Coordinates of C-alpha atoms in Angstrom, one line a residue:
M1093 CA 103.7 101.3 146.8
A1094 CA 102.0 104.5 145.4
L1095 CA 104.3 106.3 143.0
S1096 CA 104.4 110.0 142.8
S1097 CA 102.9 111.2 139.5
A1098 CA 105.3 112.4 136.8
S1099 CA 104.5 114.7 134.0
L1100 CA 104.8 113.2 130.5
L1101 CA 106.6 115.2 128.0
S1102 CA 104.2 117.1 125.7
P1103 CA 104.5 116.1 122.1
H1104 CA 106.6 118.5 120.0
H1105 CA 104.8 120.9 117.7
H1106 CA 106.0 120.1 114.2
H1107 CA 105.8 122.5 111.3
H1108 CA 104.5 121.2 108.0
H1109 CA 106.9 123.3 105.9
L1110 CA 110.6 123.7 106.5
H1111 CA 112.3 127.0 105.7
P1112 CA 114.4 126.5 102.5
T1113 CA 117.5 127.6 104.4
H1114 CA 117.3 124.7 106.9
S1115 CA 120.1 122.3 106.5
S1116 CA 119.6 118.6 105.7
S1117 CA 121.1 117.7 109.1
L1118 CA 118.4 119.7 110.9
F1119 CA 115.8 118.0 108.8
H1120 CA 117.3 114.6 109.8
T1121 CA 117.2 115.7 113.5
N1122 CA 113.5 116.7 113.2
H1123 CA 112.8 113.4 111.4
L1124 CA 114.4 111.5 114.2
Q1125 CA 112.4 113.4 116.8
L1126 CA 109.2 112.6 114.8
S1127 CA 110.1 108.9 114.6
T1128 CA 111.0 108.8 118.3
S1129 CA 107.8 110.7 119.3
H1130 CA 105.7 108.3 117.2
K1131 CA 107.5 105.3 118.8
W1132 CA 106.9 106.7 122.3
R1133 CA 103.2 107.2 121.6
S1134 CA 102.8 103.7 120.1
N1135 CA 104.3 102.2 123.3
I1136 CA 102.8 104.4 125.9
S1137 CA 100.0 101.9 126.7
F1138 CA 102.7 99.7 128.2
F1139 CA 103.6 102.1 131.0
P1140 CA 100.3 102.6 132.9
S1141 CA 100.0 98.9 133.8
F1142 CA 103.7 98.7 134.6
F1143 CA 103.9 101.7 136.9
T1144 CA 100.5 101.5 138.6
K1145 CA 100.3 97.7 139.1
A1146 CA 100.1 97.3 142.9
K1147 CA 99.3 94.2 144.8
D1148 CA 96.5 94.1 147.4
P1149 CA 98.0 94.1 150.9
N1150 CA 96.2 90.8 151.6
T1151 CA 97.9 89.2 148.6
I1152 CA 101.3 90.4 149.8
K1153 CA 100.6 89.1 153.3
E1154 CA 99.7 85.7 151.9
D1155 CA 103.0 85.7 149.9
L1156 CA 104.9 86.6 153.1
I1157 CA 103.2 84.0 155.3
Q1158 CA 103.7 81.3 152.6
A1159 CA 107.4 82.2 152.4
I1160 CA 108.0 81.8 156.1
T1161 CA 105.8 78.9 157.0
S1162 CA 108.4 76.2 156.7
L1163 CA 111.3 78.2 158.2
D1164 CA 110.7 77.5 162.0
R1165 CA 110.3 81.3 162.7
G1166 CA 113.5 82.0 160.7
A1167 CA 115.8 79.4 162.4
Q1168 CA 115.9 77.4 159.1
A1169 CA 116.2 80.4 156.8
T1170 CA 119.0 80.5 154.3
P1171 CA 120.6 83.8 153.3
Q1172 CA 118.5 83.6 150.1
D1173 CA 115.4 83.0 152.2
Q1174 CA 116.1 86.0 154.3
L1175 CA 116.6 88.2 151.3
N1176 CA 113.4 87.0 149.7
I1177 CA 111.4 87.6 152.8
D1178 CA 112.9 91.0 153.4
Q1179 CA 111.9 92.0 149.8
I1180 CA 108.3 90.9 150.4
A1181 CA 108.2 92.7 153.7
R1182 CA 109.4 95.9 152.0
T1183 CA 106.6 95.5 149.5
L1184 CA 104.1 95.2 152.3
E1185 CA 105.7 98.1 154.2
A1186 CA 105.1 100.3 151.2
V1187 CA 101.4 99.9 151.5
N1188 CA 101.2 100.3 155.3
P1189 CA 97.7 101.4 156.1
T1190 CA 98.6 102.7 159.6
K1191 CA 100.7 105.8 159.3
A1192 CA 100.9 106.4 163.1
P1193 CA 101.0 102.9 164.6
L1194 CA 102.0 104.2 168.1
K1195 CA 98.6 106.0 168.2
S1196 CA 96.6 103.0 166.9
D1197 CA 94.6 100.6 169.0
A1198 CA 95.5 97.9 166.5
L1199 CA 98.9 97.7 168.3
N1200 CA 97.4 96.7 171.6
G1201 CA 97.4 93.0 172.6
K1202 CA 99.5 89.9 172.4
W1203 CA 101.4 89.1 169.2
E1204 CA 103.1 85.8 168.2
L1205 CA 106.5 86.1 166.5
I1206 CA 106.3 84.1 163.3
Y1207 CA 109.6 85.2 161.8
T1208 CA 112.7 87.0 162.7
T1209 CA 116.4 87.3 161.7
S1210 CA 117.4 87.8 165.3
E1211 CA 119.8 85.0 166.3
S1212 CA 119.5 85.7 170.0
I1213 CA 115.7 85.2 169.9
L1214 CA 116.0 82.1 167.7
Q1215 CA 118.8 80.8 169.9
T1216 CA 120.8 79.7 166.9
K1217 CA 123.8 81.9 167.4
V1218 CA 126.9 79.7 168.1
T1219 CA 127.7 81.4 171.4
I1220 CA 124.2 80.9 172.8
A1221 CA 122.9 78.0 170.7
R1222 CA 120.4 75.6 172.3
P1223 CA 119.6 72.2 170.9
K1224 CA 116.3 72.4 169.0
F1225 CA 114.4 70.5 171.7
L1226 CA 115.4 73.2 174.2
R1227 CA 114.4 76.2 172.1
S1228 CA 111.2 77.9 173.0
V1229 CA 108.2 76.5 171.1
A1230 CA 106.8 80.0 170.6
N1231 CA 107.7 83.6 171.3
Y1232 CA 105.1 86.3 172.1
Q1233 CA 105.3 90.1 172.4
A1234 CA 102.5 92.2 174.0
I1235 CA 102.2 96.0 173.7
N1236 CA 99.9 98.4 175.5
V1237 CA 99.9 101.8 173.8
D1238 CA 98.2 103.6 176.7
T1239 CA 100.7 102.6 179.3
L1240 CA 103.7 102.5 176.8
R1241 CA 104.7 99.0 178.1
A1242 CA 105.9 96.0 176.3
Q1243 CA 106.4 92.3 177.4
N1244 CA 108.3 89.6 175.6
M1245 CA 107.4 86.0 176.5
E1246 CA 108.9 82.6 175.8
S1247 CA 106.7 79.5 175.9
W1248 CA 107.8 76.0 177.0
P1249 CA 110.3 74.9 178.1
F1250 CA 111.6 78.0 180.0
F1251 CA 108.7 80.5 180.1
N1252 CA 111.2 83.4 180.4
Q1253 CA 109.8 86.9 180.3
V1254 CA 111.0 90.5 180.0
T1255 CA 109.2 93.7 180.4
A1256 CA 110.1 97.1 179.1
D1257 CA 109.1 100.8 179.0
L1258 CA 108.6 102.4 175.6
T1259 CA 109.5 106.0 174.7
P1260 CA 108.1 107.2 171.4
L1261 CA 110.7 108.8 169.1
N1262 CA 108.2 109.5 166.4
A1263 CA 104.9 108.1 165.2
K1264 CA 106.5 104.8 164.2
K1265 CA 109.6 104.3 166.3
V1266 CA 110.1 103.7 170.0
A1267 CA 113.1 103.5 172.4
V1268 CA 112.9 100.3 174.4
K1269 CA 114.3 100.2 177.9
F1270 CA 114.0 96.7 179.5
D1271 CA 113.4 96.8 183.3
Y1272 CA 112.8 93.3 184.5
F1273 CA 113.5 89.8 183.4
K1274 CA 111.5 86.9 184.8
I1275 CA 113.3 83.5 184.8
A1276 CA 110.8 80.7 184.3
G1277 CA 108.2 83.4 184.4
L1278 CA 108.5 83.6 188.2
I1279 CA 111.8 85.0 189.5
P1280 CA 112.2 88.8 188.7
V1281 CA 115.7 90.0 187.9
K1282 CA 116.4 93.7 187.3
A1283 CA 117.7 94.3 183.8
P1284 CA 121.1 96.0 183.4
E1285 CA 121.2 99.6 182.3
S1286 CA 122.6 98.5 178.9
A1287 CA 119.4 96.5 178.2
L1288 CA 117.9 99.0 175.7
G1289 CA 117.3 99.4 172.0
E1290 CA 115.0 100.9 169.4
L1291 CA 112.1 99.4 167.4
E1292 CA 110.3 100.8 164.3
I1293 CA 106.9 99.5 163.4
T1294 CA 106.9 99.5 159.6
Y1295 CA 103.6 97.8 158.9
L1296 CA 100.5 97.4 161.1
D1297 CA 97.0 96.1 160.7
E1298 CA 94.7 94.1 162.9
E1299 CA 96.2 90.8 161.8
L1300 CA 99.9 91.4 161.1
R1301 CA 102.8 93.6 162.3
V1302 CA 106.2 94.1 160.8
S1303 CA 108.9 95.8 162.9
R1304 CA 112.6 96.5 162.4
G1305 CA 115.1 96.8 165.2
D1306 CA 118.1 99.1 165.5
K1307 CA 120.5 96.2 165.0
G1308 CA 119.0 95.6 161.6
N1309 CA 116.8 92.6 162.6
L1310 CA 113.4 92.0 161.0
F1311 CA 110.4 90.9 163.1
I1312 CA 107.1 89.6 161.7
L1313 CA 104.2 89.0 164.2
K1314 CA 100.6 87.9 164.0
M1315 CA 97.9 89.0 166.4
V1316 CA 96.7 86.2 168.8
D1317 CA 94.9 88.1 171.6
P1318 CA 93.9 91.8 171.1
S1319 CA 92.4 91.8 174.7
Y1320 CA 95.6 90.9 176.5
R1321 CA 96.9 93.4 179.0
I1322 CA 100.4 93.4 180.4
P1323 CA 100.3 92.7 184.2
A1324 CA 101.3 95.7 186.3

């Protein structure tokens, strides 16, 4: 993350001769200032590397993907795993190259969810838990910026889908209003009026997207098909 520059304190101007009336305590103070100033100058070389060291986004992405690879999209994540991944994600968000993702063509296409903290998506929440063999093998999300439409899709075994309208709230955040669910990908069911939320896109490039929901959930997705269009 780029840090705002801060001015370093200019070295004090020290007189070579003290006035005879200066007290010894004042001399001691000046001596301490000289000593501290010298110590600061002798250690100043440490700070540039400390403050300006910034990882390349690709390196951070590699760290992030490595951290989530064995976690079954987050279903196997411990609280410590979640904390670690959130910290890496924040490091990546700090070097986000796309400042207005809702105006970027990089957002268009079909994304695969590779990690989330959402228990409802992972189907691990006690009240809605499915046995592992009945959980979807993969989850996808498609977004079309020009039509402001989104589509969430489960793969085998249920192939459920849901579509939504997106309303931009700023250059990064949208209000999401779901309109239709499709059971088994075939039977349309109108979504209730309460089926809404907000989503902020906090990192976007042509390969990876990080988003955060209004319930505090983290979503990490990789691009799988930039040419995919949501059916009308």
